[in-house]
Amino acid sequence: MKRIAVAGASGYAGGEALRLLLNHPGYNRDFTIGALTGGSNAGARFGDLVPALPALASKRLEETTPEILGEHDAVILALPHGVSAALAKDLPEHVSIIDCGADFRLKNASAWERYYGTEHAGTWVYGIPELPGNREAIARARTVAAPGCYPTGATLAAAPGIVGRVMAPQVSVVSVTGVSGAGKKPAVNLLGAETMANLRAYSVGSHRHTPEIKQNLEQLVEDTDGVHVTFTPILAPLTRGILSTVTAPARGSASDVRHAYESFCADEPFLHLLPEGQQPETRHVMGSNMVHLQVEVTDGMIVATSAIDNLTKGTAGAAVQCLNLMQGWPETAGLPQTGL
């Protein structure tokens, strides 16, 4: 039986990963949950910090060290950006690692250094299985970089059109998100008084997920010089959820575009193309690993919309989906396809 550890277990992403693992059909059959680790919370009783998971309430958070994590078969790292790289290099070769942070997502070292301000640690297999070739690569990998939440929604809204050659890869992305994507670290701009009854764009033209979205779209085309991405994130008074709209020039008729999206989504268990005229809503994907999609063509432009739960498909659900592939378990195991 495998042992799985979660680092950063008391954070939003770590707690969500544990929720999914506890409901996984392989729990206590194919794997057990081992160490739950934290930083400043080391030594605390897990149930005092995350009461929603009573099955793990009596466990104590341990320190996040290579020695503790190295005793496991697989590790999910739900840590702040820049922390995973130093930790991962000291883990033994037998440990499978899924990193929910950004440390190993980008291929371009200069892009990493520009947006994150530290030395590039390298590149791991990228954890969106729905992109061409990724599912097979994830299944063979020992280390996988789970995608960012914004790039997940934006990429999967655009990918069907680009793969089907009906969307020009010059995209404008606008994403509305809830506050849990920023993690639990206290910040004035995330206080209730700052976010309730308010919408605010932030990091316009400089958000760290912009190069990740662009990298994903470049994977889908031959001429990467033709890929252009603008990204505007908007903070909304939601706990969880991301609604993304991708606008780009159409390279076919409305029926061609619709057919491309239908073909791309047909065999994907977590992609749901809604009937024409019905728009995605974040409330319908909350708690699920689904991506709800819609696509329209108007005045020569494609408008593709996606809704995801940023903590599930956008982070922890993607990590468990990759873990399933890496361990040879059914890809959908433990991942809800129905929203709350």
Short mmCIF file of C-alpha atoms in Angstrom, two decimals:
data_model
loop_
_atom_site.label_atom_id
_atom_site.label_comp_id
_atom_site.label_asym_id
_atom_site.label_seq_id
_atom_site.Cartn_x
_atom_site.Cartn_y
_atom_site.Cartn_z
CA MET A 1 0.00 0.00 0.00
CA LYS A 2 1.38 3.43 -1.00
CA ARG A 3 1.86 6.25 1.48
CA ILE A 4 1.03 9.78 0.36
CA ALA A 5 2.14 12.95 2.16
CA VAL A 6 0.76 16.45 1.71
CA ALA A 7 3.03 19.40 2.41
CA GLY A 8 1.24 22.62 3.22
CA ALA A 9 -1.72 20.56 4.42
CA SER A 10 -3.41 23.35 6.39
CA GLY A 11 -3.60 25.72 3.40
CA TYR A 12 -6.51 25.92 1.01
CA ALA A 13 -4.91 23.78 -1.72
CA GLY A 14 -3.51 21.25 0.74
CA GLY A 15 -6.83 20.88 2.51
CA GLU A 16 -8.63 20.44 -0.81
CA ALA A 17 -6.18 17.74 -1.89
CA LEU A 18 -6.86 15.88 1.35
CA ARG A 19 -10.63 16.19 0.89
CA LEU A 20 -10.30 14.54 -2.50
CA LEU A 21 -7.93 11.83 -1.26
CA LEU A 22 -10.26 10.92 1.62
CA ASN A 23 -13.07 10.36 -0.88
CA HIS A 24 -10.84 8.47 -3.32
CA PRO A 25 -11.90 4.82 -3.88
CA GLY A 26 -8.28 3.79 -3.37
CA TYR A 27 -8.03 5.31 0.11
CA ASN A 28 -7.14 2.57 2.61
CA ARG A 29 -6.98 0.10 -0.28
CA ASP A 30 -4.27 1.37 -2.61
CA PHE A 31 -2.86 4.11 -0.38
CA THR A 32 -2.91 5.67 3.06
CA ILE A 33 -2.40 9.30 3.99
CA GLY A 34 0.90 9.73 5.77
CA ALA A 35 2.49 12.93 7.00
CA LEU A 36 0.68 16.24 6.94
CA THR A 37 3.27 18.97 7.09
CA GLY A 38 3.23 22.70 7.63
CA GLY A 39 5.53 25.62 8.25
CA SER A 40 4.54 27.88 11.14
CA ASN A 41 1.73 25.45 12.01
CA ALA A 42 4.05 22.49 12.66
CA GLY A 43 3.03 20.77 15.89
CA ALA A 44 -0.58 21.94 15.72
CA ARG A 45 -3.49 19.52 15.74
CA PHE A 46 -4.80 19.32 12.19
CA GLY A 47 -8.45 19.29 13.25
CA ASP A 48 -8.02 22.65 14.97
CA LEU A 49 -6.97 24.21 11.66
CA VAL A 50 -9.10 22.23 9.18
CA PRO A 51 -12.25 21.04 11.01
CA ALA A 52 -13.90 19.99 7.74
CA LEU A 53 -11.81 16.80 7.59
CA PRO A 54 -12.63 14.93 10.81
CA ALA A 55 -10.99 11.70 9.62
CA LEU A 56 -7.62 13.44 9.99
CA ALA A 57 -8.48 15.66 12.96
CA SER A 58 -6.20 13.91 15.46
CA LYS A 59 -3.08 14.07 13.30
CA ARG A 60 -0.36 16.57 14.15
CA LEU A 61 1.23 18.75 11.52
CA GLU A 62 4.88 17.87 11.10
CA GLU A 63 7.74 19.99 9.84
CA THR A 64 8.20 20.14 6.08
CA THR A 65 11.56 18.43 5.67
CA PRO A 66 13.04 16.11 3.02
CA GLU A 67 13.55 13.48 5.70
CA ILE A 68 9.86 13.32 6.62
CA LEU A 69 8.54 13.56 3.06
CA GLY A 70 11.15 11.10 1.80
CA GLU A 71 9.52 8.30 3.79
CA HIS A 72 6.55 8.32 1.40
CA ASP A 73 5.82 6.95 -2.07
CA ALA A 74 4.20 10.15 -3.34
CA VAL A 75 4.10 13.76 -2.16
CA ILE A 76 1.78 16.62 -3.05
CA LEU A 77 3.53 19.94 -2.45
CA ALA A 78 0.97 22.66 -1.73
CA LEU A 79 3.53 25.29 -0.85
CA PRO A 80 4.16 28.96 -1.70
CA HIS A 81 5.99 29.72 -4.94
CA GLY A 82 9.73 29.33 -4.58
CA VAL A 83 9.62 26.85 -1.69
CA SER A 84 9.16 23.59 -3.59
CA ALA A 85 12.35 23.81 -5.66
CA ALA A 86 14.74 23.69 -2.70
CA LEU A 87 12.75 20.89 -1.09
CA ALA A 88 12.26 18.70 -4.16
CA LYS A 89 15.96 18.43 -5.01
CA ASP A 90 16.59 16.66 -1.70
CA LEU A 91 13.80 14.08 -2.02
CA PRO A 92 14.88 10.52 -2.94
CA GLU A 93 14.33 9.11 -6.42
CA HIS A 94 11.61 6.69 -5.34
CA VAL A 95 9.23 9.55 -4.37
CA SER A 96 6.70 10.73 -6.96
CA ILE A 97 6.13 14.49 -6.64
CA ILE A 98 3.28 16.73 -7.74
CA ASP A 99 4.03 20.40 -7.15
CA CYS A 100 1.03 22.73 -6.87
CA GLY A 101 3.30 25.78 -6.93
CA ALA A 102 4.79 27.52 -9.95
CA ASP A 103 8.42 26.47 -9.45
CA PHE A 104 8.65 23.97 -12.30
CA ARG A 105 5.92 25.11 -14.73
CA LEU A 106 7.82 27.44 -17.02
CA LYS A 107 10.30 26.31 -19.66
CA ASN A 108 11.76 29.74 -20.30
CA ALA A 109 14.28 30.67 -17.61
CA SER A 110 14.23 34.37 -18.45
CA ALA A 111 10.43 34.46 -18.19
CA TRP A 112 10.66 32.83 -14.76
CA GLU A 113 13.28 35.29 -13.56
CA ARG A 114 11.29 38.25 -14.92
CA TYR A 115 8.00 37.29 -13.28
CA TYR A 116 9.21 35.57 -10.10
CA GLY A 117 12.55 37.25 -9.46
CA THR A 118 14.55 34.15 -8.53
CA GLU A 119 16.74 31.62 -10.29
CA HIS A 120 14.90 29.16 -12.54
CA ALA A 121 14.82 25.70 -10.93
CA GLY A 122 14.00 23.72 -14.08
CA THR A 123 10.93 22.34 -15.84
CA TRP A 124 8.78 19.33 -15.00
CA VAL A 125 6.07 17.60 -17.00
CA TYR A 126 3.10 19.95 -17.11
CA GLY A 127 -0.08 18.82 -15.40
CA ILE A 128 -3.00 19.56 -17.73
CA PRO A 129 -3.80 16.06 -19.07
CA GLU A 130 -6.29 17.44 -21.58
CA LEU A 131 -3.57 19.08 -23.68
CA PRO A 132 -2.28 16.93 -26.57
CA GLY A 133 0.47 14.55 -25.47
CA ASN A 134 0.36 15.57 -21.81
CA ARG A 135 -1.66 12.63 -20.51
CA GLU A 136 0.90 10.11 -21.71
CA ALA A 137 3.82 12.21 -20.45
CA ILE A 138 2.24 12.56 -16.99
CA ALA A 139 1.68 8.80 -16.75
CA ARG A 140 5.41 8.21 -17.37
CA ALA A 141 6.66 10.99 -15.09
CA ARG A 142 8.05 10.94 -11.56
CA THR A 143 7.71 14.71 -11.14
CA VAL A 144 4.79 16.82 -12.38
CA ALA A 145 4.07 20.54 -12.14
CA ALA A 146 0.36 21.06 -11.51
CA PRO A 147 -0.94 24.04 -13.51
CA GLY A 148 -1.91 27.44 -12.23
CA CYS A 149 -5.62 28.04 -11.70
CA TYR A 150 -5.91 30.96 -14.13
CA PRO A 151 -3.95 29.12 -16.86
CA THR A 152 -6.21 26.07 -16.46
CA GLY A 153 -9.39 28.02 -17.18
CA ALA A 154 -7.87 30.14 -19.94
CA THR A 155 -5.97 27.32 -21.65
CA LEU A 156 -8.92 24.93 -21.77
CA ALA A 157 -11.19 27.67 -23.08
CA ALA A 158 -8.79 28.37 -25.96
CA ALA A 159 -7.28 24.95 -26.68
CA PRO A 160 -10.23 23.40 -28.58
CA GLY A 161 -10.26 26.29 -31.03
CA ILE A 162 -6.48 26.40 -31.55
CA VAL A 163 -6.11 22.62 -31.85
CA GLY A 164 -9.02 22.63 -34.33
CA ARG A 165 -7.36 25.49 -36.26
CA VAL A 166 -10.46 27.66 -36.05
CA MET A 167 -9.05 30.17 -33.54
CA ALA A 168 -6.11 32.48 -34.21
CA PRO A 169 -3.64 32.30 -31.29
CA GLN A 170 -3.91 36.00 -30.54
CA VAL A 171 -6.02 35.86 -27.43
CA SER A 172 -7.33 38.29 -24.86
CA VAL A 173 -8.12 36.65 -21.54
CA VAL A 174 -10.25 38.19 -18.79
CA SER A 175 -10.68 36.07 -15.66
CA VAL A 176 -12.81 36.77 -12.59
CA THR A 177 -11.70 34.91 -9.47
CA GLY A 178 -12.48 34.45 -5.80
CA VAL A 179 -10.16 35.25 -2.92
CA SER A 180 -9.05 31.71 -2.00
CA GLY A 181 -6.64 31.69 -4.93
CA ALA A 182 -4.38 34.01 -2.96
CA GLY A 183 -3.96 31.48 -0.14
CA LYS A 184 -4.35 31.96 3.61
CA LYS A 185 -1.58 34.50 4.18
CA PRO A 186 -3.16 37.63 5.71
CA ALA A 187 -3.24 40.69 3.43
CA VAL A 188 -5.08 44.00 3.70
CA ASN A 189 -6.31 43.88 0.09
CA LEU A 190 -8.04 40.55 0.81
CA LEU A 191 -9.93 41.68 3.92
CA GLY A 192 -13.70 41.38 3.76
CA ALA A 193 -14.08 45.16 3.91
CA GLU A 194 -11.84 45.47 0.83
CA THR A 195 -13.45 42.72 -1.27
CA MET A 196 -17.15 42.61 -0.42
CA ALA A 197 -19.42 44.45 -2.88
CA ASN A 198 -16.36 45.25 -4.99
CA LEU A 199 -14.60 44.19 -8.21
CA ARG A 200 -10.97 45.07 -8.88
CA ALA A 201 -8.56 44.31 -11.71
CA TYR A 202 -4.99 43.73 -10.58
CA SER A 203 -1.53 42.97 -11.99
CA VAL A 204 -2.79 44.04 -15.43
CA GLY A 205 -0.06 43.31 -17.98
CA SER A 206 2.25 41.84 -15.37
CA HIS A 207 0.50 38.85 -13.79
CA ARG A 208 2.73 35.82 -13.23
CA HIS A 209 0.34 33.47 -15.00
CA THR A 210 0.63 35.31 -18.34
CA PRO A 211 3.78 33.45 -19.53
CA GLU A 212 2.24 30.15 -18.44
CA ILE A 213 -0.88 30.73 -20.55
CA LYS A 214 1.29 31.74 -23.49
CA GLN A 215 3.53 28.68 -23.07
CA ASN A 216 0.48 26.40 -23.13
CA LEU A 217 -0.84 27.92 -26.35
CA GLU A 218 2.60 27.78 -27.97
CA GLN A 219 2.54 24.02 -27.43
CA LEU A 220 -0.50 23.84 -29.73
CA VAL A 221 0.89 25.67 -32.78
CA GLU A 222 3.82 25.35 -35.17
CA ASP A 223 4.59 29.07 -35.39
CA THR A 224 5.12 30.17 -31.81
CA ASP A 225 6.01 33.71 -32.95
CA GLY A 226 2.34 34.15 -33.82
CA VAL A 227 1.12 33.55 -30.27
CA HIS A 228 0.10 36.67 -28.35
CA VAL A 229 -1.63 36.78 -24.98
CA THR A 230 -3.06 39.62 -22.91
CA PHE A 231 -4.38 38.70 -19.48
CA THR A 232 -6.55 40.71 -17.10
CA PRO A 233 -7.40 39.12 -13.73
CA ILE A 234 -10.28 40.52 -11.68
CA LEU A 235 -10.83 39.87 -7.99
CA ALA A 236 -14.45 39.30 -7.01
CA PRO A 237 -16.20 38.71 -3.64
CA LEU A 238 -16.28 34.93 -4.05
CA THR A 239 -14.67 32.25 -1.91
CA ARG A 240 -13.83 29.96 -4.82
CA GLY A 241 -14.30 29.82 -8.58
CA ILE A 242 -12.90 31.32 -11.77
CA LEU A 243 -14.88 32.51 -14.79
CA SER A 244 -12.62 33.11 -17.81
CA THR A 245 -13.46 34.66 -21.15
CA VAL A 246 -11.10 34.21 -24.09
CA THR A 247 -11.58 36.42 -27.16
CA ALA A 248 -9.68 35.76 -30.40
CA PRO A 249 -10.14 36.03 -34.19
CA ALA A 250 -12.12 33.21 -35.78
CA ARG A 251 -10.68 31.19 -38.65
CA GLY A 252 -13.89 29.47 -39.66
CA SER A 253 -17.64 29.67 -39.49
CA ALA A 254 -19.67 29.38 -36.30
CA SER A 255 -20.48 25.77 -37.14
CA ASP A 256 -16.78 25.00 -37.73
CA VAL A 257 -15.93 26.48 -34.35
CA ARG A 258 -18.70 24.59 -32.58
CA HIS A 259 -17.59 21.34 -34.18
CA ALA A 260 -13.98 21.91 -33.07
CA TYR A 261 -15.09 22.33 -29.46
CA GLU A 262 -17.39 19.31 -29.60
CA SER A 263 -14.59 17.13 -31.01
CA PHE A 264 -12.03 18.28 -28.41
CA CYS A 265 -14.37 17.72 -25.45
CA ALA A 266 -16.00 14.49 -26.65
CA ASP A 267 -13.77 12.01 -24.79
CA GLU A 268 -12.60 14.24 -21.94
CA PRO A 269 -14.27 13.31 -18.63
CA PHE A 270 -13.72 16.72 -17.06
CA LEU A 271 -14.65 18.95 -20.01
CA HIS A 272 -18.34 19.74 -20.44
CA LEU A 273 -19.40 21.82 -23.44
CA LEU A 274 -22.74 23.33 -22.55
CA PRO A 275 -25.68 23.44 -24.97
CA GLU A 276 -25.73 26.48 -27.23
CA GLY A 277 -27.10 29.50 -25.43
CA GLN A 278 -26.23 28.29 -21.92
CA GLN A 279 -23.33 30.05 -20.22
CA PRO A 280 -20.92 28.60 -17.61
CA GLU A 281 -21.42 29.66 -14.00
CA THR A 282 -18.97 29.18 -11.15
CA ARG A 283 -21.67 27.89 -8.78
CA HIS A 284 -22.26 24.88 -11.03
CA VAL A 285 -18.64 23.66 -10.83
CA MET A 286 -18.00 24.41 -7.15
CA GLY A 287 -16.39 21.42 -5.47
CA SER A 288 -16.01 19.54 -8.76
CA ASN A 289 -13.09 18.85 -11.08
CA MET A 290 -15.11 19.96 -14.10
CA VAL A 291 -14.52 22.65 -16.70
CA HIS A 292 -17.77 24.02 -18.07
CA LEU A 293 -17.31 25.58 -21.51
CA GLN A 294 -19.25 27.64 -24.00
CA VAL A 295 -18.21 29.15 -27.32
CA GLU A 296 -19.81 31.81 -29.52
CA VAL A 297 -18.78 33.55 -32.73
CA THR A 298 -19.72 37.18 -33.21
CA ASP A 299 -18.44 39.71 -35.75
CA GLY A 300 -15.57 37.44 -36.77
CA MET A 301 -14.42 36.89 -33.18
CA ILE A 302 -14.59 33.79 -31.01
CA VAL A 303 -15.73 34.30 -27.44
CA ALA A 304 -14.97 31.16 -25.41
CA THR A 305 -15.96 31.01 -21.74
CA SER A 306 -14.94 28.57 -19.01
CA ALA A 307 -15.88 28.09 -15.38
CA ILE A 308 -13.77 26.10 -12.91
CA ASP A 309 -13.34 25.74 -9.18
CA ASN A 310 -9.89 27.23 -8.61
CA LEU A 311 -9.19 24.91 -5.67
CA THR A 312 -10.31 21.72 -7.41
CA LYS A 313 -9.65 21.60 -11.16
CA GLY A 314 -7.53 24.73 -10.76
CA THR A 315 -5.14 23.24 -8.18
CA ALA A 316 -5.73 20.22 -5.94
CA GLY A 317 -8.01 18.36 -8.34
CA ALA A 318 -5.40 18.71 -11.06
CA ALA A 319 -2.81 17.32 -8.63
CA VAL A 320 -4.95 14.28 -7.80
CA GLN A 321 -5.79 13.78 -11.50
CA CYS A 322 -2.05 13.68 -12.23
CA LEU A 323 -1.39 11.43 -9.23
CA ASN A 324 -3.95 8.95 -10.59
CA LEU A 325 -2.19 8.85 -13.95
CA MET A 326 1.26 8.52 -12.37
CA GLN A 327 0.15 5.63 -10.16
CA GLY A 328 -1.81 3.81 -12.87
CA TRP A 329 -5.16 4.38 -11.14
CA PRO A 330 -8.32 5.42 -13.05
CA GLU A 331 -7.87 9.06 -14.01
CA THR A 332 -11.26 10.11 -12.62
CA ALA A 333 -10.86 8.33 -9.26
CA GLY A 334 -11.79 10.54 -6.32
CA LEU A 335 -12.58 13.53 -8.53
CA PRO A 336 -16.18 14.78 -8.44
CA GLN A 337 -17.87 15.47 -11.76
CA THR A 338 -20.91 16.95 -10.06
CA GLY A 339 -20.87 20.39 -8.46
CA LEU A 340 -22.33 21.39 -5.13
#
